[in-house]
C-alpha cells in the first residue's frame, strides 16, 4: 500500500510543486530515515548496491532519480506499520519547510481520499498525522486472534469453522446460520481461552468455567459480562444446547450476529496473556505480519 501512497498522493504533489526536485529529494530522505537499510558492506554488489544514506544524498540533487527511488518503495522496506503511518505524516513536515500551504492542503485532501478509497483504518488529523480509529482497533484485535490460531492445529480448525459459518451467514443471515455462526464462535473462544496459563489440565473447558479461572479481569463486572454471554449461548435454543424456549424473546438476526461477534472477540485480550496492553492499541506498533496470518485479514501498508 505504501507504493500506492507514493503514486497517488506524494508524486502528484511533487510534480506540480515549484521546487519539485528538492521536494522529491526531501521526501525520499525522510523515507530513508524509517526504511530498513539492507545494504551489506560484505556484499557491496548488492542488491542493494548502496546504503540508504548514499542513495538519499544522490537523490537530493537528481529529480528523476528521486522519483525512481520513491516509486521503488514497498512494504518490505519497513519494520512496522507504525513506520509507514508516521512517514505519511512526515510528508507534511517536508512541505511545511517550503511554507506552501496550498501543497499541504492538497496533500491532506489526497491523503483523506486515499484512506477512504482503500478502507484503511486511520484518519488524518489537523497536523497531517495519521491517527488510529475504533474500527482499526477491532480489526487489529481480530487479526491478532487469527495469528494465534494459525499456529495451533486445533485452534486453526476452530477458526476455519467459524469463518466458514460467518461467510455463509453474511451471504444469507437466516436464523439457522446466525445460530451456527455464534455456536462456532463460542467454540473458538473457548479453545483460545483454554490455552491460558491459569487453566489447569483438570479444569472444565466451558467458557463459563474458564472465565472463573482466568485472573486477568480488571473488575468482576467485566468477568460477569463474559459469563453472561456464555449463559445466553447455553440458554438460547439451538446455539449450544436445546436451551429454554420460554426465555427467547425473538429469533436471532444479523443484528445479534454483529453485536455478539464484536463483543465476544473483544474479550480475546483477556484470554491471551500475550496481549497485556490490549491488542488493538498495538495495531500501530507491531512488526510486519507473516503472510500466512495475513491472508484474508486486513489491508497491508
Short mmCIF file of C-alpha atoms in Angstrom, two decimals:
data_model
loop_
_atom_site.label_atom_id
_atom_site.label_comp_id
_atom_site.label_asym_id
_atom_site.label_seq_id
_atom_site.Cartn_x
_atom_site.Cartn_y
_atom_site.Cartn_z
CA UNK A 1 0.00 0.00 0.00
CA UNK A 2 2.95 2.36 0.56
CA UNK A 3 3.70 2.14 -3.17
CA UNK A 4 0.20 3.38 -3.93
CA UNK A 5 0.56 6.14 -1.37
CA UNK A 6 3.63 7.35 -3.23
CA UNK A 7 1.98 7.18 -6.66
CA UNK A 8 -1.43 8.54 -5.71
CA UNK A 9 -0.59 11.11 -3.04
CA UNK A 10 3.06 12.12 -3.00
CA UNK A 11 4.03 12.21 -6.67
CA UNK A 12 1.02 14.29 -7.81
CA UNK A 13 2.00 16.90 -5.20
CA UNK A 14 5.67 16.75 -6.17
CA UNK A 15 5.05 17.07 -9.90
CA UNK A 16 3.16 20.34 -9.59
CA UNK A 17 5.38 21.91 -6.95
CA UNK A 18 7.57 24.87 -7.96
CA UNK A 19 10.56 23.24 -6.28
CA UNK A 20 9.75 19.67 -7.22
CA UNK A 21 13.34 18.45 -7.41
CA UNK A 22 14.06 19.49 -3.84
CA UNK A 23 10.71 18.26 -2.54
CA UNK A 24 11.19 14.83 -4.16
CA UNK A 25 14.67 14.55 -2.68
CA UNK A 26 13.49 15.63 0.75
CA UNK A 27 10.59 13.16 0.70
CA UNK A 28 12.93 10.31 -0.13
CA UNK A 29 15.37 11.43 2.57
CA UNK A 30 12.51 11.44 5.11
CA UNK A 31 11.54 7.98 3.90
CA UNK A 32 15.08 6.67 4.30
CA UNK A 33 15.00 7.59 7.99
CA UNK A 34 12.37 4.89 8.53
CA UNK A 35 13.39 2.30 5.96
CA UNK A 36 15.38 -0.85 6.62
CA UNK A 37 18.89 -0.40 5.25
CA UNK A 38 19.60 -3.74 3.57
CA UNK A 39 22.99 -2.74 2.26
CA UNK A 40 25.64 -5.25 3.27
CA UNK A 41 29.23 -3.93 3.07
CA UNK A 42 30.47 -7.51 2.89
CA UNK A 43 28.49 -7.94 -0.32
CA UNK A 44 28.80 -4.50 -1.94
CA UNK A 45 27.45 -5.70 -5.28
CA UNK A 46 24.03 -5.88 -3.64
CA UNK A 47 21.23 -5.74 -4.01
CA UNK A 48 21.05 -3.00 -2.92
CA UNK A 49 24.35 -1.68 -4.20
CA UNK A 50 24.37 1.43 -2.00
CA UNK A 51 23.47 2.26 1.61
CA UNK A 52 20.38 4.36 2.23
CA UNK A 53 22.39 7.40 3.30
CA UNK A 54 24.21 7.49 -0.03
CA UNK A 55 21.03 6.86 -2.01
CA UNK A 56 19.33 9.76 -0.24
CA UNK A 57 22.28 12.06 -0.92
CA UNK A 58 22.30 11.22 -4.62
CA UNK A 59 18.53 11.63 -4.93
CA UNK A 60 18.68 15.06 -3.30
CA UNK A 61 20.29 16.53 -6.43
CA UNK A 62 18.62 14.41 -9.11
CA UNK A 63 14.86 14.75 -9.59
CA UNK A 64 14.42 11.73 -11.85
CA UNK A 65 16.46 9.55 -9.51
CA UNK A 66 14.43 10.76 -6.52
CA UNK A 67 11.19 9.83 -8.29
CA UNK A 68 12.57 6.41 -9.22
CA UNK A 69 13.63 5.83 -5.62
CA UNK A 70 10.20 6.84 -4.33
CA UNK A 71 8.48 4.58 -6.85
CA UNK A 72 10.61 1.63 -5.75
CA UNK A 73 9.46 1.77 -2.12
CA UNK A 74 7.45 -1.23 -0.89
CA UNK A 75 6.05 -2.60 2.40
CA UNK A 76 9.07 -4.86 2.94
CA UNK A 77 11.26 -1.78 3.27
CA UNK A 78 9.83 -1.05 6.73
CA UNK A 79 9.98 -2.79 10.09
CA UNK A 80 6.44 -1.95 11.11
CA UNK A 81 3.16 -0.41 10.11
CA UNK A 82 3.93 2.36 12.58
CA UNK A 83 6.90 3.45 10.49
CA UNK A 84 4.73 3.77 7.39
CA UNK A 85 1.95 5.60 9.21
CA UNK A 86 4.46 8.02 10.74
CA UNK A 87 6.04 8.50 7.35
CA UNK A 88 2.74 9.61 5.86
CA UNK A 89 2.65 12.38 8.43
CA UNK A 90 6.29 13.30 7.90
CA UNK A 91 5.49 14.28 4.34
CA UNK A 92 3.61 17.26 5.74
CA UNK A 93 6.70 18.32 7.67
CA UNK A 94 8.64 18.28 4.42
CA UNK A 95 6.09 20.54 2.76
CA UNK A 96 5.95 22.82 5.79
CA UNK A 97 9.61 23.63 5.28
CA UNK A 98 8.66 25.23 1.97
CA UNK A 99 5.82 27.21 3.56
CA UNK A 100 3.47 26.08 0.82
CA UNK A 101 0.02 25.99 2.38
CA UNK A 102 -1.62 25.09 -0.92
CA UNK A 103 0.53 21.98 -1.36
CA UNK A 104 -0.07 20.94 2.24
CA UNK A 105 -3.81 21.38 1.83
CA UNK A 106 -3.79 19.41 -1.43
CA UNK A 107 -1.80 16.59 0.16
CA UNK A 108 -4.17 16.39 3.11
CA UNK A 109 -7.12 16.15 0.74
CA UNK A 110 -5.43 13.47 -1.37
CA UNK A 111 -4.47 11.52 1.75
CA UNK A 112 -8.02 11.60 3.10
CA UNK A 113 -9.34 10.32 -0.23
CA UNK A 114 -6.64 7.64 -0.25
CA UNK A 115 -7.58 6.36 3.21
CA UNK A 116 -11.26 6.21 2.28
CA UNK A 117 -10.62 4.58 -1.10
CA UNK A 118 -8.71 1.67 0.39
CA UNK A 119 -10.65 1.49 3.67
CA UNK A 120 -7.50 1.97 5.72
CA UNK A 121 -8.08 2.22 9.46
CA UNK A 122 -6.74 5.70 10.03
CA UNK A 123 -7.83 9.30 9.73
CA UNK A 124 -5.84 12.47 9.07
CA UNK A 125 -5.73 14.94 11.95
CA UNK A 126 -5.25 18.71 11.66
CA UNK A 127 -1.46 18.37 11.63
CA UNK A 128 -1.49 15.82 8.83
CA UNK A 129 -0.65 12.87 11.09
CA UNK A 130 -2.39 9.54 10.70
CA UNK A 131 -4.38 8.50 13.76
CA UNK A 132 -5.88 5.14 14.59
CA UNK A 133 -9.64 4.56 14.62
CA UNK A 134 -12.03 2.35 16.58
CA UNK A 135 -12.66 0.12 13.54
CA UNK A 136 -8.90 -0.20 13.30
CA UNK A 137 -8.64 -1.34 16.90
CA UNK A 138 -11.28 -4.03 16.46
CA UNK A 139 -9.82 -5.16 13.15
CA UNK A 140 -6.38 -5.42 14.67
CA UNK A 141 -7.73 -7.37 17.63
CA UNK A 142 -9.31 -9.96 15.37
CA UNK A 143 -6.17 -10.05 13.26
CA UNK A 144 -4.16 -10.95 16.34
CA UNK A 145 -6.67 -13.67 17.17
CA UNK A 146 -6.12 -15.16 13.72
CA UNK A 147 -2.35 -15.03 14.14
CA UNK A 148 -2.63 -17.11 17.30
CA UNK A 149 -4.97 -19.63 15.74
CA UNK A 150 -2.94 -20.34 12.60
CA UNK A 151 -0.02 -21.56 14.72
CA UNK A 152 -2.11 -24.21 16.52
CA UNK A 153 -3.76 -27.02 14.56
CA UNK A 154 -6.76 -27.35 16.87
CA UNK A 155 -7.38 -23.60 17.03
CA UNK A 156 -6.90 -23.27 13.31
CA UNK A 157 -9.63 -25.83 12.69
CA UNK A 158 -11.99 -23.95 15.01
CA UNK A 159 -11.11 -20.68 13.29
CA UNK A 160 -11.81 -22.11 9.85
CA UNK A 161 -15.15 -23.50 11.01
CA UNK A 162 -16.15 -20.12 12.41
CA UNK A 163 -15.04 -18.13 9.38
CA UNK A 164 -16.83 -20.51 7.02
CA UNK A 165 -20.03 -20.23 9.04
CA UNK A 166 -19.66 -16.45 9.21
CA UNK A 167 -19.20 -16.16 5.46
CA UNK A 168 -22.37 -18.18 4.88
CA UNK A 169 -24.30 -16.11 7.44
CA UNK A 170 -23.20 -12.89 5.77
CA UNK A 171 -24.48 -14.17 2.43
CA UNK A 172 -27.73 -15.40 3.96
CA UNK A 173 -28.35 -14.19 7.54
CA UNK A 174 -31.05 -16.72 8.31
CA UNK A 175 -31.73 -17.65 11.92
CA UNK A 176 -30.17 -21.07 11.42
CA UNK A 177 -26.95 -19.63 10.02
CA UNK A 178 -26.73 -16.97 12.69
CA UNK A 179 -27.06 -19.63 15.39
CA UNK A 180 -24.46 -21.81 13.69
CA UNK A 181 -22.01 -18.93 13.46
CA UNK A 182 -22.46 -17.99 17.10
CA UNK A 183 -22.00 -21.61 18.12
CA UNK A 184 -18.75 -21.84 16.15
CA UNK A 185 -17.51 -18.59 17.64
CA UNK A 186 -18.12 -19.72 21.21
CA UNK A 187 -16.18 -22.90 20.45
CA UNK A 188 -13.32 -20.86 19.03
CA UNK A 189 -13.15 -18.53 22.01
CA UNK A 190 -13.31 -21.49 24.39
CA UNK A 191 -10.39 -23.03 22.53
CA UNK A 192 -8.36 -19.84 22.81
CA UNK A 193 -9.22 -19.31 26.49
CA UNK A 194 -8.33 -22.89 27.35
CA UNK A 195 -4.71 -22.13 26.40
CA UNK A 196 -4.41 -19.53 29.16
CA UNK A 197 -1.72 -20.47 31.72
CA UNK A 198 -4.23 -20.10 34.57
CA UNK A 199 -6.14 -23.10 33.22
CA UNK A 200 -5.20 -26.46 34.71
CA UNK A 201 -5.40 -29.79 32.92
CA UNK A 202 -8.29 -30.98 35.07
CA UNK A 203 -10.35 -27.78 34.68
CA UNK A 204 -13.67 -27.86 32.88
CA UNK A 205 -13.22 -26.22 29.47
CA UNK A 206 -16.54 -24.44 29.08
CA UNK A 207 -16.30 -20.69 28.62
CA UNK A 208 -18.16 -20.03 31.85
CA UNK A 209 -15.68 -22.07 33.90
CA UNK A 210 -12.72 -20.67 32.01
CA UNK A 211 -13.83 -17.13 32.83
CA UNK A 212 -13.86 -18.04 36.51
CA UNK A 213 -10.35 -19.49 36.39
CA UNK A 214 -8.65 -16.74 34.41
CA UNK A 215 -7.27 -13.96 36.58
CA UNK A 216 -6.82 -11.20 34.02
CA UNK A 217 -10.10 -9.38 34.61
CA UNK A 218 -9.86 -5.73 35.72
CA UNK A 219 -13.19 -5.94 37.57
CA UNK A 220 -15.68 -8.67 38.43
CA UNK A 221 -18.33 -6.93 36.33
CA UNK A 222 -16.25 -7.44 33.19
CA UNK A 223 -15.84 -11.11 34.04
CA UNK A 224 -19.56 -11.45 34.70
CA UNK A 225 -20.39 -9.88 31.35
CA UNK A 226 -18.36 -12.57 29.57
CA UNK A 227 -20.05 -15.25 31.67
CA UNK A 228 -23.44 -13.74 30.83
CA UNK A 229 -22.74 -14.13 27.12
CA UNK A 230 -21.93 -17.77 27.73
CA UNK A 231 -25.18 -18.24 29.66
CA UNK A 232 -27.04 -16.69 26.74
CA UNK A 233 -25.44 -19.17 24.34
CA UNK A 234 -26.41 -22.08 26.59
CA UNK A 235 -29.94 -20.89 27.30
CA UNK A 236 -30.97 -19.65 23.87
CA UNK A 237 -32.45 -22.57 21.91
CA UNK A 238 -30.20 -24.03 19.25
CA UNK A 239 -26.90 -22.27 19.85
CA UNK A 240 -25.12 -24.57 22.29
CA UNK A 241 -27.99 -26.60 23.72
CA UNK A 242 -31.73 -27.03 23.41
CA UNK A 243 -31.96 -24.18 25.89
CA UNK A 244 -35.13 -22.71 27.30
CA UNK A 245 -37.54 -21.59 24.57
CA UNK A 246 -39.57 -19.50 27.02
CA UNK A 247 -36.56 -17.22 27.61
CA UNK A 248 -36.07 -16.41 23.93
CA UNK A 249 -37.71 -13.05 23.24
CA UNK A 250 -37.34 -13.23 19.45
CA UNK A 251 -35.36 -15.00 16.71
CA UNK A 252 -31.70 -14.05 16.46
CA UNK A 253 -30.85 -11.91 13.43
CA UNK A 254 -27.89 -10.31 11.68
CA UNK A 255 -28.05 -7.55 14.30
CA UNK A 256 -27.28 -10.09 17.01
CA UNK A 257 -24.56 -11.64 14.87
CA UNK A 258 -22.72 -8.33 14.55
CA UNK A 259 -23.14 -7.35 18.19
CA UNK A 260 -22.23 -10.67 19.80
CA UNK A 261 -19.32 -11.40 17.47
CA UNK A 262 -17.87 -7.95 18.14
CA UNK A 263 -18.25 -8.25 21.90
CA UNK A 264 -17.05 -11.83 22.23
CA UNK A 265 -13.96 -11.43 20.05
CA UNK A 266 -13.17 -8.30 22.04
CA UNK A 267 -12.71 -10.47 25.12
CA UNK A 268 -9.77 -12.21 23.43
CA UNK A 269 -7.30 -9.80 25.02
CA UNK A 270 -8.29 -11.15 28.45
CA UNK A 271 -7.91 -14.76 27.36
CA UNK A 272 -4.47 -14.43 25.77
CA UNK A 273 -1.63 -13.35 28.09
CA UNK A 274 0.45 -12.09 25.17
CA UNK A 275 -1.90 -9.10 24.97
CA UNK A 276 -1.16 -7.33 28.28
CA UNK A 277 -1.63 -3.83 26.91
CA UNK A 278 -4.74 -4.53 24.89
CA UNK A 279 -4.09 -5.95 21.45
CA UNK A 280 -5.93 -3.28 19.49
CA UNK A 281 -3.78 -0.47 20.82
CA UNK A 282 -0.73 -2.18 19.39
CA UNK A 283 -2.00 -2.11 15.82
CA UNK A 284 0.24 0.87 15.22
CA UNK A 285 3.38 -0.66 16.73
CA UNK A 286 3.66 -4.27 15.69
CA UNK A 287 6.28 -5.58 13.33
CA UNK A 288 5.40 -6.93 9.92
CA UNK A 289 2.99 -9.83 9.77
CA UNK A 290 3.52 -13.28 8.38
CA UNK A 291 1.94 -13.94 5.03
CA UNK A 292 0.04 -16.93 6.38
CA UNK A 293 -1.60 -14.98 9.17
CA UNK A 294 -2.30 -12.07 6.88
CA UNK A 295 -4.39 -13.93 4.30
CA UNK A 296 -7.96 -12.65 4.38
CA UNK A 297 -7.31 -10.27 7.22
CA UNK A 298 -6.59 -6.61 6.62
CA UNK A 299 -5.12 -4.32 4.02
CA UNK A 300 -1.38 -4.15 4.38
CA UNK A 301 0.56 -0.93 4.12
#
